[in-house]
Phi, psi and omega in degrees: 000172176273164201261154182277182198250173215242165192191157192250138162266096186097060195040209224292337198285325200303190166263136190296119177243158165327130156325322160258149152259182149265141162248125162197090183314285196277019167310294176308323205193126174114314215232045156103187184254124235279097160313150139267351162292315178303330180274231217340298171310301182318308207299309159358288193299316206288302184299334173283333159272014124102054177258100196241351189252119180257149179221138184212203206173151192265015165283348208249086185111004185054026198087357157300287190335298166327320199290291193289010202246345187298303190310338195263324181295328177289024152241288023111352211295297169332331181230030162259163158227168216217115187244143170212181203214178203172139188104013170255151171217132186268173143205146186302328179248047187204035204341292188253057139289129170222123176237163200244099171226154208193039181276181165270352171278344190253324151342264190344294204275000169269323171292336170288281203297353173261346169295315164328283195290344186255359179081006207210172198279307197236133175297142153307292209231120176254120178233167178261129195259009158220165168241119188267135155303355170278316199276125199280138148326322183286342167267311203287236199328351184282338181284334175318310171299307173310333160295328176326309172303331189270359181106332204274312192224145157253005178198165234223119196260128136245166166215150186043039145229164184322147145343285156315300181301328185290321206264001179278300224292304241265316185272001144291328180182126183317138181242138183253009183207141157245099201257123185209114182320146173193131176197201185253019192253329193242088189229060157272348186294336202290314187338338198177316193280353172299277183322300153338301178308288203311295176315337175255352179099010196261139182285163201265166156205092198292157169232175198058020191324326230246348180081004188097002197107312175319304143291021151266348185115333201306324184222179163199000144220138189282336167297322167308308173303265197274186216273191189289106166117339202309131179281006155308320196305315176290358178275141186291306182285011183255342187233156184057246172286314201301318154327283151355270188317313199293359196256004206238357171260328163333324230286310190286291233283305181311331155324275173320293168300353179272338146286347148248050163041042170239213185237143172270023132293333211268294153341278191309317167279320157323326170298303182294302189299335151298354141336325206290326195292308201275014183230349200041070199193172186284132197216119184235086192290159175237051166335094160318173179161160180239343195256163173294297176321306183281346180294315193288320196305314157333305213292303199299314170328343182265004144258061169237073205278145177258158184249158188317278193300346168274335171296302174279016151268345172288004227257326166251033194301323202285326165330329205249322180335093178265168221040162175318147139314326217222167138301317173253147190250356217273333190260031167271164187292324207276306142001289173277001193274000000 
């Protein structure tokens, strides 16, 4: 296929990436079990369709994501950019624990072991990937600007916060990317964090553009559907009735890809990368996959303009959503506004 068009991350100054990114969480974790020669032929796919900003999190896999992502940036390293995350903290003897930390003692030592574990000197895109509302902007991001100095990361990431917290964050030190869910099932971010994004110049980057899967179609209930572990089972809006109601807001967007002979995967992203038009800002979505195939179909999606009168049919589905993003909503941007 042809390769896709390109956009600066985190305005003129950043480096030019793909429009779409990968996200890929799920190789490693969450969402059932993995090939990994098939994960690997994705990524493959990913850089030949010029899908170039890769994210993964030192979460994912308890840091196996990182592990498998090495080999292919020591082949690959010049013509990736490479984004990774911090601040959920796991423990072994403890699976399902998530503590939130964003101390500067615990910074220092998440960036050593994911430059370690990923093989490489310097992070491209550093985010912080949750926010503890105790630790002031001025330690969290002030240790961040300091890897900057240092050589260790060259730009500087949040996720799931407000407006208000981008523009606290932005004036310790710029921040070029913002990552947050946006799809056409999830826009709590426009209340502020949208806006925010625009007005400073930071590219926006959704992540779950795809809904989990769920707006494609792949299931339609996650308890029924996927397998024994699958972290879907546990989102309020993917399972019993809030499934039901939420599939049954699918009905346009499949109308609509069945006229532009596409996918309603296809539909979805198209949507979210229009944002970039209707909010005026940089808009880089990161769709998972595992597969080759779902990589191009992805892929393909970033020529696709929705038309005026199909965006306002699209316009009132997050509305209609029932159920959370999350069972706990409390460390999301939504929480706090």
């Amino acid at each position: 296929m042809t390769r896709i068009d390109t956009v600066r991350l985190g305005g003129q100054d950043g480096p030019e990436i793909g429009v779409q990114g990968f996200g890929a969480m799920g190789i490693s974790e969450f969402y059932g079990d993995t090939d990994e020669a098939a994960a690997r032929d994705t990524l493959d796919a990913a850089l030949e369709a010029g899908v170039t900003l890769i994210d993964t999190a030192d979460i994912y896999g308890s840091g196996a994501n990182e592990e498998f992502l090495a080999p292919f940036l020591a082949r690959h390293r010049d013509e990736v950019v490479l984004a990774t995350k911090f601040a959920i903290e796991r423990r072994a003897d403890a699976p399902e624990y998530r503590g939130i930390r964003n101390d500067a003692a615990y910074i220092r030592g998440a960036v050593e072991a994911s430059l370690r574990r990923l093989g490489v000197e310097t992070i491209d895109l550093y985010y912080m990937h949750r926010r503890d509302p105790r630790i002031p902007f001025e330690e969290s991001v002030g240790t961040m600007a300091e890897l900057v100095r240092e050589g260790k990361v060259r730009r500087l990431g949040l996720s799931e916060v407000t407006g208000a917290e981008l523009r606290e964050a932005h004036a310790v030190h710029p921040i070029a990317a913002l990552q947050s869910e946006w799809s056409l099932f999830s826009r709590d971010v426009e209340r502020s964090a949208v806006g925010a994004a625009a007005e400073l110049g930071v590219t926006f980057v959704p992540y779950s553009p795809l809904g989990r899967g769920f707006l494609t179609g792949a299931f339609a209930d996650a308890s029924k559907d996927l397998s024994g572990g699958d972290f879907r089972a546990y989102q309020p809006r993917f399972t019993g009735d809030n499934a039901t109601r939420n599939a049954a807001l699918l009905a346009p967007v499949h109308t609509i890809a069945a006229d532009h002979g596409a996918t309603a995967a296809q539909v979805a992203l198209a949507w979210v990368q229009q944002r970039a038009d209707v909010h005026g800002l940089t808009v880089v979505p990161i769709p998972g996959t595992r597969k080759r195939a779902r990589l191009l179909e992805n892929a393909a999606a970033t020529s696709l303009r929705l038309t005026a009168e199909e965006l306002a049919v699209l316009e009132p589905i997050a509305a209609q959503v029932a159920g959370d993003r999350y069972p706990d909503m409390s460390s999301t941007s939504a929480a706090r506004e």
